[in-house]
Short mmCIF file of C-alpha atoms and ligand atoms in Angstrom, two decimals:
data_model
loop_
_atom_site.label_atom_id
_atom_site.label_comp_id
_atom_site.label_asym_id
_atom_site.label_seq_id
_atom_site.Cartn_x
_atom_site.Cartn_y
_atom_site.Cartn_z
CA MET A 1 9.42 -2.90 -42.96
CA GLU A 2 9.12 -3.91 -39.34
CA VAL A 3 12.57 -3.49 -37.78
CA ILE A 4 13.25 -5.27 -34.49
CA LEU A 5 16.47 -4.33 -32.69
CA LEU A 6 17.69 -6.77 -30.04
CA SER A 7 20.64 -6.72 -27.67
CA ASP A 8 22.83 -9.49 -29.11
CA PRO A 9 23.10 -12.32 -31.65
CA SER A 10 21.59 -14.94 -29.34
CA ALA A 11 18.44 -12.85 -28.95
CA VAL A 12 18.18 -12.55 -32.75
CA ARG A 13 18.60 -16.31 -33.18
CA LEU A 14 15.98 -17.04 -30.53
CA LEU A 15 13.40 -14.64 -31.93
CA GLY A 16 14.07 -15.92 -35.46
CA ALA A 17 13.45 -19.48 -34.28
CA ARG A 18 10.29 -18.44 -32.41
CA ILE A 19 8.85 -16.75 -35.51
CA LEU A 20 9.57 -19.85 -37.59
CA ALA A 21 8.09 -22.10 -34.89
CA GLN A 22 4.94 -20.00 -34.80
CA GLN A 23 4.61 -20.34 -38.59
CA LEU A 24 4.93 -24.12 -38.25
CA ARG A 25 2.36 -24.32 -35.47
CA ARG A 26 -0.14 -22.17 -37.31
CA ARG A 27 0.38 -24.00 -40.60
CA PRO A 28 2.22 -27.30 -40.26
CA ASP A 29 2.04 -27.70 -44.05
CA SER A 30 3.67 -24.32 -44.73
CA VAL A 31 5.75 -23.73 -47.82
CA LEU A 32 9.01 -22.27 -46.55
CA GLY A 33 11.80 -20.51 -48.40
CA LEU A 34 15.00 -21.23 -46.45
CA ALA A 35 18.50 -19.83 -46.20
CA THR A 36 21.86 -21.30 -45.20
CA GLY A 37 25.00 -19.56 -43.92
CA GLN A 38 26.48 -18.90 -40.49
CA THR A 39 23.54 -16.79 -39.33
CA MET A 40 21.06 -19.65 -39.63
CA ILE A 41 23.04 -22.40 -37.90
CA GLY A 42 22.09 -21.19 -34.44
CA VAL A 43 18.52 -20.38 -35.54
CA TYR A 44 17.97 -23.93 -36.81
CA ALA A 45 19.62 -25.34 -33.66
CA GLN A 46 17.09 -23.44 -31.52
CA LEU A 47 14.24 -24.62 -33.72
CA ALA A 48 15.40 -28.22 -33.48
CA GLY A 49 15.08 -27.99 -29.70
CA MET A 50 11.44 -26.85 -29.87
CA GLN A 51 9.84 -30.28 -30.39
CA LEU A 52 8.22 -29.38 -33.71
CA ASP A 53 7.05 -31.71 -36.44
CA GLY A 54 8.30 -30.61 -39.85
CA SER A 55 7.00 -33.64 -41.73
CA GLN A 56 4.28 -31.73 -43.58
CA LEU A 57 6.47 -28.84 -44.65
CA THR A 58 7.51 -28.07 -48.21
CA CYS A 59 10.92 -26.38 -48.32
CA PHE A 60 12.67 -24.44 -51.06
CA ASN A 61 16.21 -23.22 -50.53
CA LEU A 62 17.38 -19.92 -51.87
CA ASP A 63 20.53 -21.09 -53.55
CA GLU A 64 23.20 -23.67 -54.32
CA TYR A 65 26.71 -23.69 -55.74
CA VAL A 66 27.11 -24.71 -59.36
CA GLY A 67 29.09 -27.86 -59.94
CA LEU A 68 29.10 -29.04 -56.33
CA SER A 69 27.78 -32.51 -55.59
CA PRO A 70 24.96 -32.59 -52.99
CA SER A 71 27.20 -34.85 -50.90
CA HIS A 72 30.02 -32.26 -50.78
CA PRO A 73 30.14 -31.03 -47.16
CA ALA A 74 30.01 -27.37 -48.29
CA SER A 75 26.95 -27.89 -50.49
CA TYR A 76 23.79 -26.26 -49.27
CA ARG A 77 21.95 -29.56 -49.66
CA ALA A 78 24.36 -31.11 -47.15
CA TYR A 79 23.95 -28.09 -44.84
CA MET A 80 20.17 -28.43 -44.93
CA GLU A 81 20.32 -32.18 -44.25
CA GLN A 82 22.38 -31.59 -41.15
CA HIS A 83 20.77 -28.46 -39.72
CA PHE A 84 17.13 -28.62 -40.81
CA TYR A 85 15.75 -31.67 -42.66
CA GLU A 86 17.07 -34.29 -40.27
CA PRO A 87 16.32 -32.53 -36.95
CA LEU A 88 12.82 -31.49 -38.06
CA GLY A 89 11.90 -34.69 -39.87
CA VAL A 90 11.27 -32.97 -43.22
CA ASN A 91 9.95 -35.19 -46.00
CA ARG A 92 12.78 -35.18 -48.55
CA GLN A 93 10.27 -35.52 -51.38
CA ARG A 94 9.21 -31.98 -50.53
CA ALA A 95 12.68 -30.56 -49.75
CA PHE A 96 14.04 -28.66 -52.74
CA VAL A 97 17.43 -27.06 -53.37
CA PRO A 98 18.36 -25.79 -56.85
CA ASP A 99 20.35 -28.48 -58.68
CA GLY A 100 23.74 -26.92 -59.32
CA GLN A 101 24.82 -30.00 -61.23
CA ALA A 102 21.99 -29.87 -63.78
CA ASP A 103 23.10 -30.25 -67.41
CA ASP A 104 20.63 -27.61 -68.51
CA ILE A 105 20.91 -24.79 -65.96
CA GLU A 106 18.25 -22.63 -67.55
CA ALA A 107 15.73 -25.46 -67.57
CA GLU A 108 16.56 -26.26 -63.94
CA CYS A 109 15.94 -22.64 -62.91
CA ALA A 110 12.62 -22.51 -64.78
CA ARG A 111 11.63 -25.85 -63.17
CA TYR A 112 12.47 -24.45 -59.72
CA GLU A 113 10.20 -21.46 -60.24
CA GLN A 114 7.41 -23.74 -61.51
CA ARG A 115 7.76 -25.98 -58.47
CA ILE A 116 7.39 -23.03 -56.12
CA GLU A 117 4.31 -21.91 -57.98
CA ALA A 118 2.82 -25.42 -58.03
CA ALA A 119 3.32 -25.63 -54.26
CA GLY A 120 1.13 -22.53 -53.92
CA GLY A 121 3.96 -20.01 -53.47
CA LEU A 122 6.15 -19.33 -50.45
CA ASP A 123 4.33 -18.68 -47.18
CA LEU A 124 7.45 -17.40 -45.50
CA GLN A 125 10.89 -16.65 -46.92
CA LEU A 126 13.76 -16.64 -44.43
CA LEU A 127 16.79 -14.52 -45.37
CA GLY A 128 20.27 -13.71 -44.16
CA LEU A 129 22.07 -10.64 -45.43
CA GLY A 130 25.37 -10.36 -47.26
CA GLU A 131 27.89 -7.74 -46.21
CA ASP A 132 27.46 -6.27 -49.70
CA GLY A 133 23.67 -6.15 -49.36
CA HIS A 134 22.89 -9.42 -51.16
CA ILE A 135 19.87 -11.58 -50.38
CA GLY A 136 20.00 -15.13 -51.68
CA PHE A 137 22.98 -14.72 -53.99
CA ASN A 138 21.57 -11.64 -55.68
CA GLU A 139 24.76 -9.63 -55.72
CA PRO A 140 24.87 -5.84 -56.22
CA GLY A 141 23.67 -4.99 -59.70
CA SER A 142 21.06 -7.78 -59.72
CA SER A 143 17.74 -7.03 -61.35
CA LEU A 144 15.15 -6.30 -58.68
CA ALA A 145 12.63 -8.25 -60.79
CA SER A 146 14.88 -11.30 -61.27
CA ARG A 147 13.75 -14.91 -60.90
CA THR A 148 15.82 -18.06 -60.23
CA ARG A 149 18.93 -18.03 -62.41
CA LEU A 150 22.71 -18.43 -62.57
CA LYS A 151 24.75 -15.72 -60.84
CA THR A 152 28.45 -15.04 -60.42
CA LEU A 153 29.62 -14.41 -56.85
CA THR A 154 31.54 -11.23 -56.06
CA PRO A 155 35.07 -11.49 -54.62
CA SER A 156 33.76 -10.33 -51.22
CA THR A 157 31.10 -13.06 -51.04
CA ARG A 158 33.61 -15.70 -52.16
CA ALA A 159 36.02 -14.51 -49.48
CA ALA A 160 33.28 -14.63 -46.81
CA ASN A 161 32.28 -18.18 -47.83
CA GLN A 162 35.84 -19.51 -48.17
CA ARG A 163 35.56 -20.71 -44.55
CA ASP A 164 33.36 -23.61 -45.80
CA PHE A 165 35.86 -24.79 -48.40
CA GLY A 166 39.08 -25.17 -46.41
CA ASP A 167 41.92 -25.78 -48.90
CA GLY A 168 39.55 -25.79 -51.89
CA THR A 169 38.23 -22.66 -53.58
CA THR A 170 34.71 -21.27 -53.29
CA PRO A 171 32.89 -21.85 -56.60
CA LEU A 172 32.42 -18.79 -58.79
CA HIS A 173 28.85 -19.60 -59.84
CA VAL A 174 25.62 -20.28 -58.00
CA LEU A 175 21.97 -20.80 -58.77
CA THR A 176 19.80 -18.46 -56.75
CA MET A 177 16.18 -17.45 -56.44
CA GLY A 178 15.82 -13.92 -57.82
CA VAL A 179 14.85 -10.78 -55.98
CA GLY A 180 11.45 -11.05 -57.70
CA THR A 181 11.07 -14.62 -56.44
CA ILE A 182 11.80 -13.46 -52.89
CA LEU A 183 9.39 -10.54 -53.16
CA SER A 184 6.63 -12.96 -54.20
CA ALA A 185 6.71 -14.67 -50.80
CA ARG A 186 3.72 -13.84 -48.61
CA ARG A 187 5.96 -12.99 -45.64
CA VAL A 188 9.68 -12.31 -45.36
CA LEU A 189 11.87 -12.66 -42.28
CA LEU A 190 15.44 -11.35 -42.49
CA LEU A 191 17.96 -11.95 -39.71
CA ALA A 192 21.36 -10.31 -39.35
CA TYR A 193 23.83 -9.72 -36.56
CA GLY A 194 27.33 -8.43 -35.96
CA PRO A 195 29.11 -5.20 -36.94
CA LYS A 196 30.10 -6.50 -40.39
CA LYS A 197 26.43 -6.29 -41.42
CA ALA A 198 25.82 -2.73 -40.14
CA GLU A 199 26.39 -0.92 -43.43
CA ALA A 200 24.22 -3.33 -45.39
CA VAL A 201 21.42 -3.16 -42.79
CA ALA A 202 21.29 0.64 -42.99
CA ALA A 203 21.34 0.58 -46.79
CA MET A 204 18.59 -2.07 -46.88
CA VAL A 205 16.24 -0.35 -44.42
CA GLU A 206 16.91 3.35 -44.85
CA GLY A 207 18.81 3.72 -48.09
CA PRO A 208 17.31 4.30 -51.52
CA VAL A 209 15.91 1.25 -53.31
CA THR A 210 18.73 0.35 -55.64
CA ALA A 211 20.18 -2.68 -57.39
CA MET A 212 23.48 -1.76 -55.70
CA CYS A 213 21.86 -3.06 -52.48
CA PRO A 214 19.47 -5.83 -53.62
CA ALA A 215 18.10 -6.18 -50.08
CA SER A 216 16.71 -2.64 -50.35
CA ALA A 217 14.02 -4.08 -52.66
CA LEU A 218 12.45 -5.53 -49.50
CA GLN A 219 11.17 -2.00 -48.82
CA PHE A 220 8.51 -2.88 -51.42
CA HIS A 221 7.42 -5.98 -49.52
CA PRO A 222 4.20 -5.49 -47.54
CA ALA A 223 5.04 -8.01 -44.78
CA CYS A 224 8.77 -7.96 -44.14
CA THR A 225 10.24 -8.31 -40.65
CA VAL A 226 13.92 -7.50 -40.10
CA VAL A 227 15.48 -8.71 -36.84
CA VAL A 228 18.98 -7.42 -36.09
CA ASP A 229 21.19 -6.98 -33.04
CA GLU A 230 22.41 -3.59 -31.85
CA ALA A 231 25.78 -4.07 -33.63
CA ALA A 232 24.13 -4.75 -37.01
CA GLY A 233 21.69 -1.90 -36.42
CA ALA A 234 24.39 0.55 -35.36
CA HIS A 235 24.06 2.77 -38.45
CA LEU A 236 20.25 2.98 -38.41
CA ARG A 237 19.18 6.60 -38.12
CA LEU A 238 15.74 5.68 -36.79
CA ALA A 239 16.97 3.12 -34.24
CA ASP A 240 15.18 4.79 -31.33
CA TYR A 241 11.95 4.87 -33.27
CA TYR A 242 12.18 1.14 -34.13
CA ARG A 243 12.79 0.35 -30.44
CA THR A 244 9.70 2.37 -29.47
CA VAL A 245 7.50 0.75 -32.11
CA TYR A 246 8.48 -2.76 -31.00
CA ALA A 247 8.20 -1.98 -27.29
CA HIS A 248 4.63 -0.77 -27.85
CA LYS A 249 3.55 -3.41 -30.33
CA PRO A 250 0.12 -4.71 -29.28
CA ARG A 251 0.36 -8.04 -27.49
CA ALA A 252 -1.99 -9.79 -29.89
CA ALA A 253 0.12 -8.74 -32.89
CA ARG A 254 3.30 -9.79 -31.12
CA GLU A 255 1.88 -13.22 -30.30
CA ARG A 256 0.66 -13.68 -33.85
CA LEU A 257 4.24 -13.21 -35.06
CA GLU A 258 6.26 -14.82 -32.27
CA GLY A 259 3.86 -17.17 -30.55
CA PRO A 260 2.93 -16.99 -26.86
CA ALA A 261 5.57 -15.41 -24.59
C1 F6R B 1 22.55 -18.36 -47.95
C2 F6R B 1 22.27 -17.08 -48.61
C3 F6R B 1 23.08 -15.87 -48.31
C4 F6R B 1 23.41 -15.69 -46.84
C5 F6R B 1 24.29 -14.45 -46.65
C6 F6R B 1 24.71 -14.26 -45.20
O1 F6R B 1 21.65 -19.35 -48.40
O2 F6R B 1 21.40 -17.02 -49.42
O3 F6R B 1 22.38 -14.72 -48.75
O4 F6R B 1 22.25 -15.59 -46.08
O5 F6R B 1 25.42 -14.53 -47.44
O6 F6R B 1 25.55 -15.30 -44.84
P1 F6R B 1 26.03 -15.52 -43.33
O7 F6R B 1 24.83 -15.91 -42.56
O8 F6R B 1 27.01 -16.67 -43.45
O9 F6R B 1 26.63 -14.24 -42.88
#
């Protein structure tokens, strides 16, 4: 894993947006795996201000709540409309979110996997990180070889996401890409900030690979970049080493990832 430690959340959001922008410039017809959540709102806002054309992109979201209509304001389809598809001019024919209202959930999950494959696979998968170490909605105990399927949210994830549901309750079930689906992406970019993520970041980067921290499976990915702020990286034992590696990263490699300074 490449671990990049930055001073604060705004630096993480900016670098995240720059890496995504560079991917779009290099390959305007990229196949992107995308995430929702609080972390990404500011990232997508930065990206929207970068005058990019997203019309040739194909987008697959990580997850969606089961039973929620796409027009529900807390649905991830609605989130993507507002924060990504509309500002970047994404062609909705190529903008996919798992259908949490499908009659046949298993068939929907299989179809989702087939669509990703038919698109040529994910060029870049963007990820946030759950406080319990989840990626997508692969909660602790998830198979590290899993593909898109139905999952049950843990009480801690439901509590964290309750903010989006006001007086209503956070659904219990979701459809999510599996850990195996995520690992199949050609490149992975994970962003996290704030002290609440510190334990999960340390477990993901430096802990043993275990289903108890599904994000730790990213240690097997050959091209995974993790960008965190100092608060989220506070429990990293090799923090100084990561800072040195990034400070001395060759300019050409840095520009390839982030675009010109
Ligand atoms: C969202 C997703 C989740 C979030 C994670 C962090 O599509 O798949 O894994 O990335 O729960 O959420 P925030 O950013 O709200 O802290």
